[in-house]
């Protein structure tokens, strides 16, 4: 590895730590509102999926429909990540890195995860209820489309959901790394789109966006059972945490501070960072 590539890698790691520290130090009220916003905003992806699925019935082949659905799925992620709202699966990697570097505590991490996770789910549930009502009333999304999307996520044993959730969390962790490497908003949006499309095409369970898909099916009359939703939520969440924390957070950080690299060299200060900007 060349000195230039090492420097570039460690610069990305510094940005990850700086961003993670900024979020760990944010007031709970700011995290709550930002997390609620993210839960609402990301819902546009699953809603557009239902619209596309309704419109494409009998028009496009299954592969073409799948590609269109994956691109619709990506819209919500672009809204959230580029819009700087707080998404739980981003922080399974982002907020872990400063803790690994000794600049954040497990208590701070637990507070951040808990507040954002609950806020994301509340926002997502509100959006799911509105999406089903509005979509059906406007005729842009049929009840069958909402149910089909949700059924695809709850149709598997818990072990499959867990393992697939690990892959989804892994991809989300990579997304935070790529976004940190992006030099401008356009490049960051492209990275988010690539990762979200990959998750959508592979039907991997994302604990927040996927929960909205399943909840839309729950809100449909004679739809998905609450017990099915809860099973999906538990195992997809555990999988996402494992994937983001271990396969990205620990590995990327471990590579950045491998033997011969002083941890203090990548310590950063959050004074003057964008805490105030995200309130």
mmCIF file of C-alpha atoms in Angstrom:
data_model
loop_
_atom_site.group_PDB
_atom_site.id
_atom_site.type_symbol
_atom_site.label_atom_id
_atom_site.label_comp_id
_atom_site.label_asym_id
_atom_site.label_seq_id
_atom_site.Cartn_x
_atom_site.Cartn_y
_atom_site.Cartn_z
ATOM 1 C CA UNK A 1 0.000 0.000 0.000
ATOM 2 C CA UNK A 2 1.380 3.403 -0.962
ATOM 3 C CA UNK A 3 1.760 6.291 1.521
ATOM 4 C CA UNK A 4 -0.852 8.226 -0.457
ATOM 5 C CA UNK A 5 -3.458 5.488 -0.156
ATOM 6 C CA UNK A 6 -2.683 5.067 3.565
ATOM 7 C CA UNK A 7 -3.090 8.786 4.139
ATOM 8 C CA UNK A 8 -6.364 8.780 2.231
ATOM 9 C CA UNK A 9 -7.650 5.808 4.229
ATOM 10 C CA UNK A 10 -6.782 7.417 7.549
ATOM 11 C CA UNK A 11 -8.331 10.690 6.479
ATOM 12 C CA UNK A 12 -11.605 8.842 5.895
ATOM 13 C CA UNK A 13 -11.238 7.252 9.332
ATOM 14 C CA UNK A 14 -10.729 10.686 10.870
ATOM 15 C CA UNK A 15 -13.903 11.925 9.207
ATOM 16 C CA UNK A 16 -15.801 8.898 10.518
ATOM 17 C CA UNK A 17 -14.579 9.560 14.055
ATOM 18 C CA UNK A 18 -15.346 13.262 13.821
ATOM 19 C CA UNK A 19 -18.857 12.601 12.531
ATOM 20 C CA UNK A 20 -19.467 9.897 15.126
ATOM 21 C CA UNK A 21 -18.279 12.119 17.982
ATOM 22 C CA UNK A 22 -20.467 14.930 16.742
ATOM 23 C CA UNK A 23 -23.529 12.687 16.967
ATOM 24 C CA UNK A 24 -22.567 11.136 20.298
ATOM 25 C CA UNK A 25 -22.364 14.633 21.785
ATOM 26 C CA UNK A 26 -25.676 15.889 20.410
ATOM 27 C CA UNK A 27 -28.521 16.605 22.853
ATOM 28 C CA UNK A 28 -31.205 13.944 23.084
ATOM 29 C CA UNK A 29 -33.861 16.359 21.802
ATOM 30 C CA UNK A 30 -31.869 16.982 18.620
ATOM 31 C CA UNK A 31 -31.337 13.273 18.042
ATOM 32 C CA UNK A 32 -35.019 12.569 18.635
ATOM 33 C CA UNK A 33 -36.254 15.125 16.112
ATOM 34 C CA UNK A 34 -33.652 14.163 13.519
ATOM 35 C CA UNK A 35 -34.419 10.466 13.987
ATOM 36 C CA UNK A 36 -38.141 11.106 13.644
ATOM 37 C CA UNK A 37 -37.473 13.026 10.446
ATOM 38 C CA UNK A 38 -35.391 10.158 9.078
ATOM 39 C CA UNK A 39 -38.124 7.627 9.854
ATOM 40 C CA UNK A 40 -40.618 9.766 7.959
ATOM 41 C CA UNK A 41 -38.344 10.615 5.028
ATOM 42 C CA UNK A 42 -37.098 7.102 4.340
ATOM 43 C CA UNK A 43 -40.709 5.987 3.988
ATOM 44 C CA UNK A 44 -40.886 7.598 0.552
ATOM 45 C CA UNK A 45 -38.777 4.722 -0.762
ATOM 46 C CA UNK A 46 -41.181 1.916 0.222
ATOM 47 C CA UNK A 47 -44.167 4.074 -0.780
ATOM 48 C CA UNK A 48 -42.731 4.639 -4.257
ATOM 49 C CA UNK A 49 -42.069 0.911 -4.464
ATOM 50 C CA UNK A 50 -45.776 0.268 -3.929
ATOM 51 C CA UNK A 51 -46.633 2.869 -6.582
ATOM 52 C CA UNK A 52 -44.187 1.329 -9.073
ATOM 53 C CA UNK A 53 -45.455 -2.173 -8.311
ATOM 54 C CA UNK A 54 -49.038 -1.042 -8.903
ATOM 55 C CA UNK A 55 -48.201 0.695 -12.170
ATOM 56 C CA UNK A 56 -46.009 -2.117 -13.518
ATOM 57 C CA UNK A 57 -48.511 -4.952 -13.103
ATOM 58 C CA UNK A 58 -48.840 -6.665 -16.490
ATOM 59 C CA UNK A 59 -46.625 -4.050 -18.158
ATOM 60 C CA UNK A 60 -43.017 -4.990 -17.389
ATOM 61 C CA UNK A 61 -41.268 -8.300 -16.938
ATOM 62 C CA UNK A 62 -40.298 -9.420 -13.437
ATOM 63 C CA UNK A 63 -36.569 -8.508 -13.828
ATOM 64 C CA UNK A 64 -37.419 -5.008 -15.085
ATOM 65 C CA UNK A 65 -39.908 -4.511 -12.275
ATOM 66 C CA UNK A 66 -37.274 -5.619 -9.765
ATOM 67 C CA UNK A 67 -34.790 -3.039 -11.066
ATOM 68 C CA UNK A 68 -37.419 -0.291 -10.934
ATOM 69 C CA UNK A 69 -38.373 -1.250 -7.370
ATOM 70 C CA UNK A 70 -34.734 -1.191 -6.237
ATOM 71 C CA UNK A 71 -34.273 2.304 -7.657
ATOM 72 C CA UNK A 72 -37.482 3.500 -5.980
ATOM 73 C CA UNK A 73 -36.221 1.989 -2.717
ATOM 74 C CA UNK A 74 -33.036 4.065 -2.981
ATOM 75 C CA UNK A 75 -34.953 7.369 -3.028
ATOM 76 C CA UNK A 76 -35.696 7.285 0.700
ATOM 77 C CA UNK A 77 -32.068 6.614 1.591
ATOM 78 C CA UNK A 78 -30.877 9.525 -0.529
ATOM 79 C CA UNK A 79 -33.389 11.818 1.184
ATOM 80 C CA UNK A 80 -32.148 10.756 4.611
ATOM 81 C CA UNK A 81 -28.390 10.550 4.146
ATOM 82 C CA UNK A 82 -27.879 13.584 1.922
ATOM 83 C CA UNK A 83 -30.462 15.472 4.006
ATOM 84 C CA UNK A 84 -28.408 14.750 7.152
ATOM 85 C CA UNK A 85 -31.134 13.066 9.185
ATOM 86 C CA UNK A 86 -30.218 10.341 11.680
ATOM 87 C CA UNK A 87 -30.738 6.744 10.565
ATOM 88 C CA UNK A 88 -30.118 3.915 13.027
ATOM 89 C CA UNK A 89 -28.249 1.671 10.595
ATOM 90 C CA UNK A 90 -25.741 4.411 9.789
ATOM 91 C CA UNK A 91 -24.743 4.570 13.434
ATOM 92 C CA UNK A 92 -24.158 0.834 13.818
ATOM 93 C CA UNK A 93 -20.845 1.788 12.196
ATOM 94 C CA UNK A 94 -20.466 5.549 12.448
ATOM 95 C CA UNK A 95 -21.012 5.958 16.196
ATOM 96 C CA UNK A 96 -19.059 2.813 17.033
ATOM 97 C CA UNK A 97 -15.755 4.059 15.597
ATOM 98 C CA UNK A 98 -15.100 6.862 18.145
ATOM 99 C CA UNK A 99 -15.978 4.417 20.944
ATOM 100 C CA UNK A 100 -13.369 2.001 19.605
ATOM 101 C CA UNK A 101 -10.915 4.901 19.497
ATOM 102 C CA UNK A 102 -11.498 5.676 23.172
ATOM 103 C CA UNK A 103 -13.210 9.011 22.525
ATOM 104 C CA UNK A 104 -16.757 7.912 23.314
ATOM 105 C CA UNK A 105 -18.374 5.721 25.953
ATOM 106 C CA UNK A 106 -20.684 2.722 25.654
ATOM 107 C CA UNK A 107 -23.267 4.701 27.610
ATOM 108 C CA UNK A 108 -23.204 7.454 25.000
ATOM 109 C CA UNK A 109 -23.474 4.851 22.248
ATOM 110 C CA UNK A 110 -26.454 3.163 23.920
ATOM 111 C CA UNK A 111 -28.224 6.523 24.299
ATOM 112 C CA UNK A 112 -27.620 7.391 20.654
ATOM 113 C CA UNK A 113 -28.761 4.008 19.361
ATOM 114 C CA UNK A 114 -31.819 3.898 21.601
ATOM 115 C CA UNK A 115 -33.080 7.386 20.816
ATOM 116 C CA UNK A 116 -32.538 7.134 17.061
ATOM 117 C CA UNK A 117 -33.946 3.608 16.802
ATOM 118 C CA UNK A 118 -37.173 4.480 18.588
ATOM 119 C CA UNK A 119 -37.535 7.777 16.710
ATOM 120 C CA UNK A 120 -36.947 6.043 13.360
ATOM 121 C CA UNK A 121 -39.589 3.415 14.118
ATOM 122 C CA UNK A 122 -42.156 5.973 15.288
ATOM 123 C CA UNK A 123 -41.597 8.106 12.192
ATOM 124 C CA UNK A 124 -41.741 5.037 9.979
ATOM 125 C CA UNK A 125 -44.976 3.797 11.533
ATOM 126 C CA UNK A 126 -46.623 7.191 11.060
ATOM 127 C CA UNK A 127 -45.521 7.291 7.432
ATOM 128 C CA UNK A 128 -46.666 3.710 6.777
ATOM 129 C CA UNK A 129 -50.172 4.488 8.009
ATOM 130 C CA UNK A 130 -50.373 7.655 5.922
ATOM 131 C CA UNK A 131 -48.943 5.933 2.839
ATOM 132 C CA UNK A 132 -51.520 3.157 2.863
ATOM 133 C CA UNK A 133 -54.426 5.541 3.380
ATOM 134 C CA UNK A 134 -53.280 8.122 0.810
ATOM 135 C CA UNK A 135 -52.073 5.597 -1.750
ATOM 136 C CA UNK A 136 -55.331 3.654 -1.723
ATOM 137 C CA UNK A 137 -57.528 6.754 -1.720
ATOM 138 C CA UNK A 138 -55.630 8.306 -4.637
ATOM 139 C CA UNK A 139 -55.524 5.017 -6.483
ATOM 140 C CA UNK A 140 -51.754 5.276 -6.982
ATOM 141 C CA UNK A 141 -50.962 2.190 -4.902
ATOM 142 C CA UNK A 142 -53.213 -0.837 -4.484
ATOM 143 C CA UNK A 143 -53.646 -2.717 -1.222
ATOM 144 C CA UNK A 144 -52.237 -5.803 -2.915
ATOM 145 C CA UNK A 145 -48.989 -3.950 -3.680
ATOM 146 C CA UNK A 146 -48.458 -2.979 -0.022
ATOM 147 C CA UNK A 147 -49.172 -6.529 1.053
ATOM 148 C CA UNK A 148 -46.855 -8.055 -1.553
ATOM 149 C CA UNK A 149 -43.934 -5.881 -0.491
ATOM 150 C CA UNK A 150 -44.377 -6.732 3.168
ATOM 151 C CA UNK A 151 -44.896 -10.438 2.565
ATOM 152 C CA UNK A 152 -41.558 -10.695 0.790
ATOM 153 C CA UNK A 153 -39.788 -9.654 3.993
ATOM 154 C CA UNK A 154 -41.643 -11.829 6.524
ATOM 155 C CA UNK A 155 -41.717 -15.008 4.445
ATOM 156 C CA UNK A 156 -38.409 -16.394 5.744
ATOM 157 C CA UNK A 157 -37.272 -18.195 8.919
ATOM 158 C CA UNK A 158 -35.653 -16.032 11.578
ATOM 159 C CA UNK A 159 -32.209 -17.445 10.766
ATOM 160 C CA UNK A 160 -32.451 -16.290 7.153
ATOM 161 C CA UNK A 161 -33.627 -12.827 8.232
ATOM 162 C CA UNK A 162 -30.716 -12.616 10.683
ATOM 163 C CA UNK A 163 -28.059 -13.589 8.137
ATOM 164 C CA UNK A 164 -29.542 -11.396 5.412
ATOM 165 C CA UNK A 165 -29.769 -8.572 7.945
ATOM 166 C CA UNK A 166 -26.040 -8.920 8.592
ATOM 167 C CA UNK A 167 -25.390 -8.364 4.884
ATOM 168 C CA UNK A 168 -27.706 -5.330 4.882
ATOM 169 C CA UNK A 169 -25.946 -3.873 7.941
ATOM 170 C CA UNK A 170 -22.598 -4.563 6.283
ATOM 171 C CA UNK A 171 -23.671 -2.628 3.194
ATOM 172 C CA UNK A 172 -25.002 0.254 5.299
ATOM 173 C CA UNK A 173 -21.691 0.420 7.142
ATOM 174 C CA UNK A 174 -19.840 0.540 3.845
ATOM 175 C CA UNK A 175 -22.172 3.323 2.780
ATOM 176 C CA UNK A 176 -21.071 5.517 5.699
ATOM 177 C CA UNK A 177 -17.455 4.857 4.749
ATOM 178 C CA UNK A 178 -18.090 5.758 1.102
ATOM 179 C CA UNK A 179 -20.047 8.882 2.029
ATOM 180 C CA UNK A 180 -17.129 9.994 4.223
ATOM 181 C CA UNK A 181 -14.859 9.491 1.210
ATOM 182 C CA UNK A 182 -17.129 11.518 -1.066
ATOM 183 C CA UNK A 183 -15.825 14.949 -1.940
ATOM 184 C CA UNK A 184 -19.188 16.539 -2.766
ATOM 185 C CA UNK A 185 -22.919 16.026 -2.436
ATOM 186 C CA UNK A 186 -23.283 14.434 -5.876
ATOM 187 C CA UNK A 187 -20.658 11.770 -5.220
ATOM 188 C CA UNK A 188 -22.201 11.044 -1.819
ATOM 189 C CA UNK A 189 -25.659 10.675 -3.376
ATOM 190 C CA UNK A 190 -24.241 8.255 -5.948
ATOM 191 C CA UNK A 191 -22.670 6.123 -3.195
ATOM 192 C CA UNK A 192 -25.962 6.057 -1.275
ATOM 193 C CA UNK A 193 -27.839 5.089 -4.439
ATOM 194 C CA UNK A 194 -25.419 2.231 -5.216
ATOM 195 C CA UNK A 195 -25.728 0.732 -1.735
ATOM 196 C CA UNK A 196 -29.506 1.178 -1.486
ATOM 197 C CA UNK A 197 -30.077 -0.353 -4.907
ATOM 198 C CA UNK A 198 -27.873 -3.298 -3.932
ATOM 199 C CA UNK A 199 -29.972 -3.843 -0.783
ATOM 200 C CA UNK A 200 -33.212 -3.472 -2.754
ATOM 201 C CA UNK A 201 -32.212 -5.830 -5.575
ATOM 202 C CA UNK A 202 -31.040 -8.456 -3.086
ATOM 203 C CA UNK A 203 -34.190 -8.142 -0.925
ATOM 204 C CA UNK A 204 -32.013 -7.755 2.160
ATOM 205 C CA UNK A 205 -33.856 -6.742 5.344
ATOM 206 C CA UNK A 206 -33.183 -3.198 6.531
ATOM 207 C CA UNK A 207 -34.594 -2.794 10.024
ATOM 208 C CA UNK A 208 -36.050 0.684 9.398
ATOM 209 C CA UNK A 209 -36.990 0.833 5.701
ATOM 210 C CA UNK A 210 -38.014 -2.829 5.820
ATOM 211 C CA UNK A 211 -40.178 -2.181 8.864
ATOM 212 C CA UNK A 212 -42.080 0.440 6.891
ATOM 213 C CA UNK A 213 -42.656 -2.077 4.086
ATOM 214 C CA UNK A 214 -43.964 -4.636 6.575
ATOM 215 C CA UNK A 215 -46.052 -2.084 8.488
ATOM 216 C CA UNK A 216 -47.739 -0.980 5.272
ATOM 217 C CA UNK A 217 -48.777 -4.610 4.902
ATOM 218 C CA UNK A 218 -49.953 -4.634 8.535
ATOM 219 C CA UNK A 219 -52.163 -1.583 7.942
ATOM 220 C CA UNK A 220 -53.871 -3.240 4.978
ATOM 221 C CA UNK A 221 -57.122 -4.963 5.915
ATOM 222 C CA UNK A 222 -56.550 -8.677 6.648
ATOM 223 C CA UNK A 223 -52.842 -8.058 6.114
ATOM 224 C CA UNK A 224 -49.652 -9.060 7.881
ATOM 225 C CA UNK A 225 -49.890 -9.996 11.567
ATOM 226 C CA UNK A 226 -48.195 -7.882 14.234
ATOM 227 C CA UNK A 227 -46.316 -10.983 15.415
ATOM 228 C CA UNK A 228 -44.784 -11.356 11.949
ATOM 229 C CA UNK A 229 -43.715 -7.715 12.025
ATOM 230 C CA UNK A 230 -42.116 -8.069 15.453
ATOM 231 C CA UNK A 231 -40.221 -11.198 14.409
ATOM 232 C CA UNK A 232 -38.894 -9.396 11.353
ATOM 233 C CA UNK A 233 -37.979 -6.323 13.405
ATOM 234 C CA UNK A 234 -36.026 -8.225 16.056
ATOM 235 C CA UNK A 235 -33.928 -10.375 13.738
ATOM 236 C CA UNK A 236 -33.318 -7.732 11.093
ATOM 237 C CA UNK A 237 -32.180 -5.289 13.792
ATOM 238 C CA UNK A 238 -29.778 -7.786 15.346
ATOM 239 C CA UNK A 239 -28.423 -8.648 11.907
ATOM 240 C CA UNK A 240 -27.981 -4.986 10.940
ATOM 241 C CA UNK A 241 -26.106 -4.247 14.176
ATOM 242 C CA UNK A 242 -23.780 -7.220 13.705
ATOM 243 C CA UNK A 243 -23.109 -6.369 10.068
ATOM 244 C CA UNK A 244 -22.429 -2.678 10.642
ATOM 245 C CA UNK A 245 -20.480 -3.042 13.881
ATOM 246 C CA UNK A 246 -18.298 -6.063 13.199
ATOM 247 C CA UNK A 247 -17.871 -6.278 9.443
ATOM 248 C CA UNK A 248 -17.313 -2.568 8.909
ATOM 249 C CA UNK A 249 -16.732 -0.719 12.171
ATOM 250 C CA UNK A 250 -14.254 -3.133 13.767
ATOM 251 C CA UNK A 251 -12.497 -4.134 10.550
ATOM 252 C CA UNK A 252 -12.135 -0.647 9.101
ATOM 253 C CA UNK A 253 -10.999 0.789 12.411
ATOM 254 C CA UNK A 254 -8.640 -2.126 13.028
ATOM 255 C CA UNK A 255 -7.064 -1.577 9.629
ATOM 256 C CA UNK A 256 -6.621 2.139 10.326
ATOM 257 C CA UNK A 257 -4.847 1.579 13.658
ATOM 258 C CA UNK A 258 -3.000 -1.612 12.720
ATOM 259 C CA UNK A 259 0.375 -2.280 14.415
ATOM 260 C CA UNK A 260 2.779 0.569 13.875
ATOM 261 C CA UNK A 261 0.066 3.238 13.868
ATOM 262 C CA UNK A 262 -0.403 5.356 16.980
ATOM 263 C CA UNK A 263 -4.012 5.737 18.047
ATOM 264 C CA UNK A 264 -3.389 9.349 19.005
ATOM 265 C CA UNK A 265 -2.601 10.114 15.361
ATOM 266 C CA UNK A 266 -6.262 9.762 14.442
ATOM 267 C CA UNK A 267 -7.748 11.457 17.499
ATOM 268 C CA UNK A 268 -9.955 14.375 16.547
ATOM 269 C CA UNK A 269 -11.720 17.209 18.319
ATOM 270 C CA UNK A 270 -15.383 17.966 17.766
ATOM 271 C CA UNK A 271 -15.035 21.616 18.696
ATOM 272 C CA UNK A 272 -16.416 23.642 15.854
ATOM 273 C CA UNK A 273 -17.950 20.675 14.059
ATOM 274 C CA UNK A 274 -21.480 20.600 12.759
ATOM 275 C CA UNK A 275 -23.336 19.803 15.993
ATOM 276 C CA UNK A 276 -25.087 23.123 15.749
ATOM 277 C CA UNK A 277 -25.870 22.679 12.068
ATOM 278 C CA UNK A 278 -27.909 19.520 12.649
ATOM 279 C CA UNK A 279 -30.147 20.823 15.416
#
